[in-house]
Amino acid sequence: MTRWVDRNIGTCVRSVMDALDLDKNGREKDAYEKYLQSIDFSAQTLLKDAACSDFHICAQTRKLVSMMKQCVDRVETLLGALPTSPSSSSSSSSSFDYEGLPSVPKTPPHHASSPPPPSPRVPISPLPHTRKRSSSRAQEKLSAPMSQAMRQNQQLMNAYRARMQQCHAQQGKGSAAHRATDLSLTLQRRMAENVALAKAREKAAVFLLDGTSDHPLCDYIRQCQFSAYSTINPLLHKCAQYYPNLPNLDLPESPLTSSPHQDYNVSDDFDDLFEKEADEMEEKVALMEKEALGRHFQNIASRIRSHLDKIQIMFTVAYAELDGATGRDLCYACVEEPFFRPLWPYLLALSRLANKEKEEVLGRMMQCKRTEAPADMGINPKFCLPTPAESTSPAALPYHAAIEELRSLFSLVAPLSKLECIVRISRQICHCVEAYYNERAEKAPSIGADDLLPILAYVVIQSRLPQLVSECHALEEFVHEGYLMGEEGYCLTSLQTAVNYVLSINNP
Amino acid sequence: MASSGGHTFKVVLLGEGAVGKTSLLLRFVENKFNDKHLTTLQASFLNKKMNIGGKRVNLAIWDTAGQERFHALGPIYYRDSNGAVLVYDITDEDSFLKVKNWVKELRKMLGNEISLCIVGNKVDLENDRHISVQDAESYAASVGARHYHTSAKLNKGIEEMFLDLSKSMLEQSNTHSAASGGSSAPGSRGGSTRRQVVTIVDDDDRPERRGCCSSS
């Protein structure tokens, strides 16, 4: 099978040559376009190639990437030569131009009850200890409350139309007219609510995320963060003395950045860690230490939860519009991400210390069960999706999409976005089953908990990330109670149960 | 995202592998809702809005795995539950014994605040019945649970059972919030429970919820 890179590299090179020619002849505009086209085409080639070859890097891959880099350099230079117009850069997302650029609402204005003001672009949190990366979904969530409200209103509008049609179709005569007015009033109220909330949220978000702001709320958040940080950090340092060979605590996502087709040797990290504790006395101390760590973690968690509650209350005091069920939810969702982003690595490190025995067991189980097919895991035959013959790449594993979703959990930093990711894992499992049965034009069987749990256990094992225990433990402590009863809570509980199940296979 | 007032109750669905929990749940959804609105996860987790005497009630129904190998891991599913539906197969004695076990566990963990429904499913197989109606009903009465006869196949008794359960949970919550002065706060994302949960469970319950399950 020819690979995408091999097939397309000729076209890529030709396209770049054309661009270079245009560039040489002084046709900046055309050259600029052609460069961008080349980059676009190369990127697509790489993407397709990555999907088919499962990220197997070859010489051509590198060649293409370095060619793209050169193109980008030229594009940047050309940018200086091209005439500038102030309003045309609305979709740029570079980090230095975030102030005052209006973002364009994506939905046409006639869907809302009032025309929206342009929403200011919001910078990513420059809070202390901030890491640069952030999930794009969260960014979107924070950057455009107004356009989000517009989208919601559009959905409302569509639902409204559908209901109206139903209404007319049913024709209860007098009652239909009454119902129509009713619906229309509900619609108007909800759309107005959405817009008011979005406005309040926008105002709040600007203060919240502008780290240089000396707004008292922003100040208070920083204080809370610092107080949490100053409790955790000494603890971690103290622990580092006891266990000098800690696994790489501060890099929860390291297995993700390494190429996924290489086997992650889960037990390596732990081997030298436990040599130190051979002595019986030391074991006792270690046990006490561990229990103490668990208590510390719980105390820190409960303090952080009460901080977050206070922050939320202060927001509703400062912005009265937010004082409603939906407003409070939105406010919490907004505050949570910037609050946890700098803290999460520390919290996770602490959780990993408290759970290191479990991680070790899970690592061992993952290692010895990793070759087992779904059928070996006691999954109902209806849901044992087959692996295509002679294929050994991880992309061909049954439930691969769910496995990848689970692996992506570790790159997120806020409990809420992690929770959403966990819901997606269960949904992916359902989608995999549906896709398989749809392909054969059969009706997909529905997945009850009896079937979901064994599949989840299989997905956990295939993720090959033993720190999942610690993630779940930390999440359980930090996810707000309000989310624990809904679908999010159900999926988290199921994932925890799957992890506990894998842990329990160990003692027969 | 729309805010929904009223109460949200968590209901766990318990029962051995083949007693028909999933069919029961699917029946309950399909009756009221159009198929198109179902997300695929709804055979295991389900939100259902009901109207009980003018009060809006939202049920969050949690299916659990009935296999023996998951039994010991169950308790994290039960915590903060307001109600439980315990299903057995009237043709299968073992499944009734399992129900008795779960009743014990639930009462031990959540006391008398949880409303219990014991459900004899598959009444369409009356000829194969192994659990007598009288035994089942007197057992249910002895543990303060209600008993129902259902058939997922014939769509019998399911709606009624969930309605009764909702009423009973409403009563329970009213007496409880009257005693503690708590109230239900509206919310969204299926989480209209933020404050309500707090009224039911005190914060110092936290350490216990891990410890209490391993004692059996």
XYZ file of C-alpha atoms in Angstrom:
724
model
C 0.000 0.000 0.000
C 1.454 3.361 -0.955
C 1.369 5.841 1.841
C -0.263 9.227 1.533
C 3.024 11.053 2.002
C 4.679 9.083 -0.776
C 1.746 9.572 -3.071
C 1.426 13.320 -2.541
C 4.919 14.581 -1.875
C 5.519 15.284 -5.566
C 2.470 17.504 -5.750
C 3.496 19.250 -2.551
C 6.965 20.023 -3.863
C 5.576 21.264 -7.172
C 3.145 23.509 -5.394
C 5.918 25.014 -3.280
C 8.064 25.526 -6.405
C 5.200 27.445 -8.002
C 4.912 29.577 -4.921
C 8.651 30.263 -4.962
C 8.440 31.311 -8.614
C 5.614 33.737 -7.886
C 7.570 35.009 -4.908
C 10.672 35.582 -7.044
C 8.661 37.495 -9.622
C 7.446 39.912 -7.009
C 3.825 38.754 -7.048
C 3.438 38.843 -3.296
C -0.309 38.328 -3.143
C -0.287 35.305 -5.415
C 2.771 33.866 -3.724
C 1.135 34.329 -0.325
C -1.906 32.404 -1.478
C 0.108 29.688 -3.120
C 2.226 29.172 0.004
C -0.878 28.833 2.099
C -2.351 26.374 -0.372
C 0.819 24.319 -0.219
C 0.735 24.321 3.581
C -2.894 23.334 3.541
C -2.337 20.512 1.088
C 0.722 19.230 2.955
C -1.138 19.343 6.256
C -4.011 17.357 4.810
C -1.617 14.821 3.380
C 0.053 14.425 6.761
C -3.279 14.095 8.477
C -4.496 11.367 6.157
C -1.162 9.634 6.352
C -1.209 9.744 10.128
C -4.674 8.252 10.204
C -3.739 5.407 7.855
C -0.286 4.619 9.158
C -1.110 5.226 12.784
C 1.481 7.952 13.287
C 4.332 5.985 11.894
C 6.891 8.658 11.087
C 9.058 8.255 7.995
C 11.622 10.389 6.204
C 8.986 11.863 3.908
C 6.936 12.968 6.897
C 9.823 15.011 8.215
C 10.568 16.421 4.788
C 6.996 17.609 4.418
C 6.950 19.170 7.864
C 10.161 21.081 7.322
C 8.887 22.262 3.945
C 5.724 23.525 5.634
C 7.829 25.342 8.178
C 9.761 27.140 5.470
C 6.506 28.066 3.790
C 5.189 29.526 7.018
C 8.381 31.574 7.396
C 7.954 32.986 3.898
C 4.278 33.699 4.570
C 5.250 35.627 7.659
C 7.734 37.733 5.729
C 5.221 38.339 2.977
C 2.704 39.423 5.543
C 4.894 42.440 6.245
C 4.940 43.352 2.576
C 1.196 43.077 2.062
C -1.111 46.029 2.720
C -2.767 45.795 6.123
C -6.449 46.303 6.825
C -7.560 46.628 10.428
C -10.678 44.460 10.439
C -9.676 41.438 8.443
C -7.849 39.455 11.088
C -10.814 38.361 13.172
C -10.054 34.683 13.002
C -6.424 34.936 14.030
C -5.697 33.311 17.320
C -2.136 34.386 17.995
C -1.449 35.232 21.577
C -0.429 38.840 21.158
C -3.469 40.410 19.554
C -6.200 39.510 21.948
C -7.080 42.941 23.112
C -10.117 44.607 21.657
C -10.534 42.523 18.532
C -14.199 41.996 17.828
C -15.185 38.440 17.107
C -17.838 37.906 14.492
C -21.025 36.220 15.666
C -21.494 33.098 13.612
C -25.259 33.124 13.412
C -27.267 35.732 11.531
C -28.747 38.325 13.874
C -32.405 37.766 13.059
C -32.420 34.670 15.251
C -32.038 36.635 18.430
C -34.534 38.902 20.027
C -32.070 41.748 20.223
C -28.970 42.479 18.157
C -25.841 41.404 20.021
C -22.990 43.744 20.811
C -19.631 42.618 19.465
C -18.022 40.366 22.022
C -14.543 41.221 23.169
C -11.869 38.638 22.660
C -10.825 37.222 25.954
C -7.228 36.303 26.701
C -6.309 32.976 28.218
C -5.591 33.184 31.878
C -2.176 34.601 32.698
C -2.633 33.523 36.317
C 0.382 32.500 38.357
C 2.013 29.213 37.307
C -0.050 29.156 34.180
C 0.789 26.646 31.546
C 0.505 27.805 28.001
C -1.573 25.017 26.571
C -5.278 24.878 27.165
C -8.065 22.866 25.685
C -9.564 24.570 22.686
C -13.044 23.607 23.736
C -12.696 25.434 27.003
C -11.244 28.389 25.195
C -14.240 28.494 22.946
C -16.472 28.214 25.969
C -14.815 31.238 27.511
C -14.141 33.391 24.510
C -17.566 33.915 23.086
C -20.438 33.726 25.520
C -22.481 35.860 23.200
C -22.031 33.722 20.147
C -22.776 30.723 22.305
C -26.014 32.362 23.356
C -26.776 33.017 19.710
C -26.261 29.369 18.901
C -28.504 28.354 21.751
C -31.158 30.757 20.603
C -30.988 29.341 17.147
C -31.558 25.889 18.571
C -34.487 27.186 20.566
C -35.874 28.743 17.417
C -35.615 25.470 15.541
C -37.269 23.556 18.334
C -39.980 26.173 18.413
C -40.661 25.825 14.695
C -40.846 22.062 14.990
C -43.303 22.313 17.860
C -45.421 24.848 16.016
C -45.659 22.517 13.084
C -46.715 19.701 15.358
C -49.234 22.021 16.879
C -50.768 22.843 13.517
C -50.720 19.242 12.459
C -52.632 18.117 15.515
C -55.237 20.893 15.242
C -57.009 20.941 18.541
C -58.754 24.082 17.186
C -59.105 26.494 20.096
C -56.528 24.789 22.246
C -53.993 24.833 19.395
C -54.094 28.609 19.197
C -53.737 28.838 22.926
C -50.806 26.465 22.873
C -49.165 28.450 20.088
C -49.217 31.655 22.125
C -47.900 29.716 25.044
C -44.995 28.360 23.041
C -44.174 31.703 21.541
C -44.079 33.349 24.968
C -41.848 30.628 26.358
C -39.547 31.040 23.417
C -39.268 34.780 23.842
C -38.613 34.482 27.545
C -35.926 31.884 27.112
C -34.183 33.759 24.334
C -34.142 36.931 26.359
C -32.789 34.995 29.325
C -29.998 33.547 27.226
C -28.916 36.941 25.979
C -28.998 38.530 29.433
C -26.930 35.697 30.835
C -24.431 35.920 28.052
C -23.964 39.630 28.677
C -23.348 39.112 32.371
C -21.040 36.262 31.656
C -19.063 38.277 29.187
C -18.529 41.049 31.682
C -17.478 38.570 34.318
C -15.208 36.631 32.001
C -13.301 39.726 30.996
C -12.413 40.468 34.589
C -11.796 36.908 35.492
C -9.382 36.109 32.738
C -7.435 39.268 32.549
C -4.694 38.293 34.940
C -3.308 41.786 35.079
C -6.632 43.071 36.303
C -6.727 44.231 39.877
C -10.436 43.595 40.038
C -11.145 42.369 43.571
C -12.693 39.132 42.305
C -9.649 38.320 40.267
C -7.522 39.101 43.254
C -9.574 36.815 45.419
C -9.260 33.937 42.967
C -5.511 34.358 42.947
C -5.465 34.321 46.723
C -7.440 31.081 46.781
C -5.138 29.522 44.253
C -2.098 30.588 46.133
C -3.420 29.273 49.397
C -4.049 25.870 47.828
C -0.681 25.887 46.142
C 1.162 26.774 49.319
C -0.416 23.822 51.108
C 0.315 21.289 48.408
C 3.789 22.279 47.410
C 5.543 21.719 50.778
C 3.783 18.376 51.020
C 5.118 17.319 47.663
C 8.593 18.415 48.614
C 8.441 16.498 51.849
C 7.292 13.411 50.030
C 10.045 13.776 47.507
C 12.495 13.313 50.389
C 10.893 10.054 51.433
C 10.570 8.692 47.958
C 13.469 10.020 45.943
C 12.550 7.895 42.939
C 9.062 9.126 42.380
C 7.498 8.356 39.062
C 7.357 11.304 36.766
C 4.656 13.039 38.723
C 4.546 16.353 37.049
C 4.040 14.993 33.558
C 0.668 13.333 33.527
C 0.463 13.538 29.750
C 3.869 12.115 28.933
C 2.586 8.788 27.632
C 0.377 10.706 25.254
C 3.141 12.693 23.683
C 5.262 9.639 23.091
C 4.149 7.822 19.990
C 1.182 5.651 20.862
C 2.176 2.594 18.867
C 5.106 1.989 21.162
C 4.220 -0.066 24.145
C 4.209 2.011 27.259
C 6.001 -0.082 29.783
C 3.806 0.553 32.755
C 5.883 -1.140 35.372
C 9.161 0.694 34.736
C 8.307 3.732 36.752
C 7.559 1.742 39.807
C 10.337 -0.794 40.032
C 12.915 1.378 41.735
C 10.256 3.238 43.668
C 9.497 0.295 45.875
C 12.985 -1.075 46.398
C 13.497 1.500 49.081
C 10.796 0.136 51.280
C 11.885 -3.435 51.724
C 12.413 -3.028 55.417
C 9.414 -3.904 57.562
C 9.711 -0.835 59.715
C 9.834 1.358 56.690
C 6.722 -0.343 55.435
C 4.820 0.641 58.521
C 5.968 4.204 58.194
C 5.022 4.153 54.553
C 1.547 2.939 55.395
C 1.043 5.712 57.908
C 2.417 8.194 55.449
C -0.011 6.994 52.852
C -2.980 7.311 55.157
C -1.836 10.762 56.153
C -1.530 11.704 52.511
C -5.051 10.536 51.867
C -6.319 12.715 54.696
C -4.284 15.657 53.477
C -5.758 15.263 50.060
C -9.280 15.221 51.392
C -8.689 18.293 53.506
C -7.172 20.189 50.624
C -10.033 19.127 48.398
C -12.679 20.266 50.826
C -10.935 23.595 51.275
C -10.734 24.107 47.522
C -14.395 23.229 47.160
C -15.370 25.802 49.717
C -13.122 28.376 48.008
C -14.890 27.686 44.740
C -18.284 28.041 46.387
C -17.233 31.360 47.842
C -15.930 32.595 44.519
C -19.211 31.675 42.916
C -21.199 33.476 45.567
C -19.077 36.573 45.187
C -19.689 36.537 41.464
C -23.414 36.403 41.950
C -23.171 39.253 44.431
C -21.156 41.343 42.012
C -23.221 40.470 38.957
C -26.834 40.099 39.979
C -27.772 38.750 36.530
C -25.851 35.587 37.336
C -27.924 34.853 40.376
C -30.128 32.105 39.034
C -29.726 28.404 38.503
C -28.395 28.673 34.978
C -26.308 31.711 35.817
C -24.642 29.961 38.717
C -23.910 26.960 36.557
C -22.377 29.103 33.860
C -20.374 31.031 36.399
C -19.014 27.849 37.911
C -18.132 26.478 34.494
C -16.299 29.723 33.726
C -14.308 29.961 36.929
C -13.373 26.342 37.171
C -11.017 26.036 34.230
C -8.756 29.004 34.993
C -8.842 28.101 38.662
C -7.649 24.543 38.201
C -5.324 25.020 35.257
C -2.280 26.017 37.312
C -3.182 23.766 40.234
C -4.116 20.485 38.599
C -0.581 19.113 38.091
C 0.064 19.555 41.807
C -3.244 18.077 42.853
C -2.746 15.122 40.570
C 0.779 14.607 41.904
C -0.588 14.461 45.422
C -3.340 12.077 44.388
C -0.770 9.865 42.702
C 1.274 9.742 45.874
C -1.772 8.741 47.867
C -2.689 6.075 45.312
C 0.678 4.754 44.292
C 0.038 1.163 45.390
C -3.156 1.072 43.384
C -1.405 2.546 40.387
C 1.174 -0.158 40.633
C -1.443 -2.895 40.734
C -3.368 -1.355 37.866
C -0.143 -1.068 35.886
C 0.567 -4.750 36.451
C -2.946 -5.749 35.435
C -2.775 -3.613 32.320
C 0.519 -5.210 31.407
C -0.667 -8.782 31.766
C -4.158 -8.316 30.286
C -3.202 -6.104 27.395
C -3.310 -8.849 24.773
C -6.738 -10.069 25.801
C -9.516 -9.641 23.288
C -12.986 -8.445 24.340
C -14.195 -12.046 24.508
C -11.543 -12.864 27.133
C -12.836 -10.027 29.284
C -16.246 -11.626 29.658
C -17.939 -9.198 27.333
C -21.278 -10.341 25.932
C -20.616 -11.919 22.491
C -23.005 -9.387 20.935
C -20.499 -6.674 21.816
C -17.252 -8.460 20.992
C -16.475 -6.461 17.921
C -13.870 -8.289 15.835
C -10.349 -7.090 15.081
C -9.711 -7.033 11.346
C -7.471 -9.975 10.432
C -3.646 -9.578 10.254
C -3.819 -6.022 11.561
C -1.738 -5.290 14.643
C -1.957 -1.523 14.854
C -3.808 -0.082 17.868
C -6.152 1.771 15.510
C -7.638 -1.558 14.545
C -8.485 -2.577 18.116
C -12.165 -2.877 18.846
C -13.470 0.253 20.622
C -10.398 2.166 19.504
C -12.284 5.477 19.509
C -13.247 5.016 23.150
C -9.683 4.068 24.076
C -8.332 7.208 22.419
C -10.978 9.299 24.162
C -9.864 7.891 27.500
C -6.239 8.656 26.727
C -7.169 12.238 25.939
C -8.506 12.590 29.485
C -5.001 13.222 30.746
C -4.395 16.275 28.630
C -7.326 18.161 30.152
C -6.847 20.258 33.274
C -10.252 21.109 34.673
C -12.623 18.662 36.376
C -15.606 19.709 34.274
C -13.875 19.197 30.959
C -12.564 15.874 32.215
C -16.070 14.908 33.198
C -17.312 15.738 29.719
C -14.532 13.620 28.307
C -15.629 10.711 30.497
C -19.183 11.000 29.188
C -17.778 10.890 25.672
C -15.953 7.641 26.460
C -19.212 5.837 27.209
C -20.873 7.410 24.206
C -18.006 6.344 21.972
C -18.534 2.788 23.127
C -22.170 3.023 22.061
C -21.154 4.613 18.764
C -18.650 1.856 18.045
C -21.358 -0.744 18.542
C -23.820 1.210 16.444
C -21.351 1.755 13.639
C -20.480 -1.925 13.565
C -24.093 -3.039 13.333
C -25.104 -0.300 10.931
C -22.414 -1.437 8.555
C -24.066 -4.818 8.356
C -27.526 -3.254 8.170
C -28.591 -4.788 11.460
C -30.247 -3.152 14.416
C -27.665 -2.403 17.121
C -28.459 -4.004 20.486
C -28.899 -1.523 23.333
C -26.208 -1.370 25.970
C -27.311 -1.699 29.571
C -24.944 -1.515 32.516
C -24.453 -5.298 32.402
C -22.748 -4.840 29.056
C -21.261 -1.400 29.477
C -19.070 -2.238 32.463
C -17.107 -5.145 30.970
C -16.491 -3.066 27.839
C -15.313 -0.139 29.964
C -12.960 -2.460 31.834
C -11.511 -3.558 28.523
C -11.101 0.077 27.424
C -9.363 0.893 30.726
C -6.861 -1.907 30.203
C -6.182 -0.910 26.622
C -5.545 2.701 27.617
C -2.369 1.520 29.369
C -2.342 4.515 31.695
C -2.250 3.381 35.320
C -2.488 6.929 36.668
C -6.157 6.674 35.769
C -6.736 5.557 39.376
C -5.371 8.823 40.683
C -7.235 10.869 38.102
C -10.515 9.283 39.109
C -9.768 9.762 42.765
C -8.966 13.433 42.283
C -11.976 13.960 40.037
C -14.311 12.418 42.544
C -13.131 14.936 45.108
C -13.359 17.974 42.874
C -16.411 17.454 40.749
C -19.206 19.555 42.101
C -22.003 17.579 43.713
C -24.501 19.043 41.280
C -22.960 17.091 38.438
C -22.778 13.791 40.243
C -26.422 12.856 39.860
C -26.706 13.328 36.117
C -25.192 11.545 33.170
C -21.762 12.904 34.090
C -21.930 11.332 37.512
C -23.152 8.073 36.066
C -20.306 7.866 33.596
C -17.717 8.770 36.235
C -19.098 6.123 38.591
C -19.044 3.549 35.814
C -15.459 4.383 34.910
C -14.420 4.147 38.560
C -16.175 0.819 38.860
C -14.425 -0.448 35.749
C -11.066 0.633 37.205
C -11.884 -1.004 40.532
C -12.907 -4.129 38.700
C -9.593 -4.313 36.866
C -7.848 -3.776 40.208
C -9.875 -6.567 41.760
C -8.972 -9.177 39.133
C -5.644 -9.197 40.920
C -6.904 -10.998 44.017
C -8.774 -14.077 42.854
C -29.591 24.206 29.210
C -33.004 25.399 30.213
C -33.543 25.558 33.911
C -36.054 23.106 35.242
C -37.624 23.606 38.599
C -38.779 20.811 40.823
C -37.088 17.842 42.336
C -34.477 15.566 40.915
C -34.343 12.075 42.305
C -31.712 9.463 41.777
C -33.045 5.959 41.276
C -30.804 2.910 41.028
C -31.922 -0.087 39.037
C -30.737 -3.387 40.490
C -31.214 -6.932 39.332
C -29.381 -10.025 38.212
C -28.161 -10.405 34.638
C -31.144 -11.822 32.785
C -34.102 -10.403 34.716
C -34.881 -7.830 32.047
C -33.691 -4.562 33.577
C -32.698 -3.085 30.251
C -36.003 -3.971 28.579
C -37.852 -2.475 31.516
C -35.927 0.753 31.212
C -36.351 0.922 27.453
C -40.079 0.360 27.792
C -40.310 3.160 30.269
C -38.589 5.598 27.905
C -40.139 4.537 24.658
C -43.629 4.978 25.953
C -43.328 8.644 26.475
C -40.624 9.794 24.155
C -40.032 9.628 20.499
C -37.201 7.290 19.510
C -35.299 10.090 17.859
C -34.667 11.874 21.118
C -32.879 8.955 22.700
C -29.178 9.199 23.100
C -27.508 5.882 22.811
C -26.493 5.787 26.450
C -30.095 5.681 27.553
C -30.232 1.968 27.996
C -27.982 2.424 31.025
C -28.552 5.983 32.192
C -31.793 7.834 31.749
C -33.268 11.184 32.677
C -37.036 11.224 32.702
C -39.308 14.111 33.574
C -42.629 13.346 35.172
C -45.514 15.312 36.492
C -46.805 14.173 39.846
C -49.917 16.015 40.954
C -48.713 19.244 39.354
C -45.173 18.885 40.707
C -42.339 18.468 38.306
C -40.138 15.521 39.089
C -37.004 14.564 37.251
C -35.844 10.979 37.594
C -32.196 10.148 37.014
C -32.258 6.394 36.597
C -28.973 4.546 37.031
C -28.711 1.035 35.713
C -26.200 -1.178 37.500
C -24.356 -4.294 36.438
C -26.016 -7.389 37.849
C -23.202 -9.899 37.399
C -21.747 -11.408 40.531
C -18.218 -10.207 39.686
C -19.365 -6.587 39.954
C -21.394 -7.077 43.098
C -18.809 -5.907 45.632
C -18.166 -2.785 43.549
C -21.803 -1.720 43.600
C -22.008 0.637 46.580
C -20.565 3.669 44.782
C -23.601 3.483 42.535
C -26.034 3.599 45.453
C -24.802 6.622 47.309
C -27.185 9.556 47.491
C -29.940 7.468 45.914
C -33.499 8.485 46.683
C -35.029 5.332 45.338
C -34.202 1.857 44.142
C -35.965 -0.495 41.764
C -35.045 -4.093 42.541
C -35.978 -6.442 39.737
C -36.273 -10.212 39.835
C -37.506 -12.764 37.362
C -40.591 -14.598 38.665
C -39.324 -17.808 37.069
C -35.909 -17.618 38.713
C -35.535 -18.167 42.442
C -31.903 -17.060 42.535
C -32.773 -13.668 41.179
C -35.182 -13.189 44.103
C -32.481 -14.115 46.615
C -30.217 -11.521 45.019
C -32.923 -8.911 45.522
C -33.002 -9.758 49.219
C -29.252 -9.199 49.419
C -29.507 -5.825 47.771
C -32.319 -4.757 50.063
C -30.108 -5.506 53.065
C -27.213 -3.568 51.583
C -29.319 -0.562 50.677
C -30.976 -0.367 54.082
C -27.601 -0.670 55.772
C -26.091 2.087 53.672
C -28.971 4.515 53.215
C -31.353 3.663 56.060
C -35.067 4.211 55.711
C -34.754 7.339 53.613
C -34.552 5.387 50.397
C -37.824 4.292 48.767
C -37.693 0.703 47.605
C -39.679 -0.997 44.859
C -39.427 -4.730 44.423
C -40.457 -5.767 40.956
C -41.387 -9.247 39.788
C -40.776 -9.087 36.060
C -41.853 -11.458 33.276
C -45.420 -12.008 34.511
C -46.133 -13.066 30.942
C -44.477 -16.341 31.953
C -46.987 -16.953 34.732
C -46.994 -20.719 34.047
C -43.323 -20.941 34.930
C -43.651 -18.939 38.106
C -41.286 -20.037 40.886
C -41.784 -17.210 43.340
C -45.293 -17.138 44.743
C -47.091 -13.828 44.725
C -47.788 -14.131 48.425
C -44.166 -14.800 49.388
C -42.938 -11.896 47.362
C -45.517 -9.440 48.645
C -45.154 -10.386 52.267
C -41.361 -10.146 51.985
C -41.652 -6.682 50.433
C -43.996 -5.544 53.194
C -41.612 -6.881 55.844
C -38.776 -4.659 54.593
C -40.905 -1.580 53.989
C -40.862 -1.880 50.218
C -43.666 -1.880 47.675
C -44.135 -4.788 45.352
C -45.096 -4.692 41.668
C -45.807 -7.198 38.927
C -44.493 -6.168 35.538
C -43.894 -7.477 32.089
C -41.528 -5.609 29.846
C -42.670 -7.800 26.998
C -46.343 -6.880 27.374
C -45.552 -3.408 28.674
C -47.457 -4.027 31.868
C -47.159 -2.244 35.200
C -43.977 -0.305 34.444
C -45.296 3.222 34.164
C -47.417 2.698 37.254
C -44.462 1.463 39.249
C -42.315 4.504 38.405
C -45.216 6.841 39.152
C -45.739 5.302 42.588
C -42.026 5.395 43.286
C -41.897 9.081 42.375
C -44.786 9.845 44.709
C -43.143 7.992 47.516
C -39.836 9.819 46.978
C -41.663 13.139 46.919
C -43.296 12.357 50.261
C -39.978 11.251 51.674
C -38.293 14.436 50.502
C -41.090 16.624 51.857
C -40.956 15.115 55.320
C -37.198 15.340 55.230
C -36.915 18.912 54.047
C -39.629 19.920 56.496
C -37.478 18.457 59.232
C -34.200 19.997 58.113
C -35.525 23.225 56.621
C -33.904 22.456 53.281
C -35.411 23.285 49.926
C -34.891 22.149 46.412
C -32.940 24.516 44.240
C -33.491 24.558 40.522
C -30.522 23.909 38.295
C -29.604 22.608 34.912
C -27.670 19.899 33.101
C -29.608 17.326 35.022
C -28.013 18.798 38.079
C -30.919 20.558 39.682
C -29.790 18.897 42.823
C -26.849 20.885 43.948
C -28.437 22.028 47.164
C -30.875 19.209 47.460
C -28.151 16.666 47.777
C -26.682 18.695 50.568
C -29.907 18.516 52.513
C -29.892 14.759 52.349
C -26.264 13.943 53.025
C -23.978 15.729 55.385
C -20.496 16.535 54.289
C -18.843 14.375 56.914
C -20.349 11.402 55.134
C -17.486 11.532 52.699
C -14.923 9.248 54.293
C -17.596 6.715 55.096
C -18.703 6.151 51.585
C -15.544 4.276 50.781
C -15.180 2.427 54.011
C -18.641 1.079 54.582
C -18.739 -1.107 51.532
C -15.917 -3.485 52.273
C -17.273 -4.912 55.487
C -19.319 -7.719 53.930
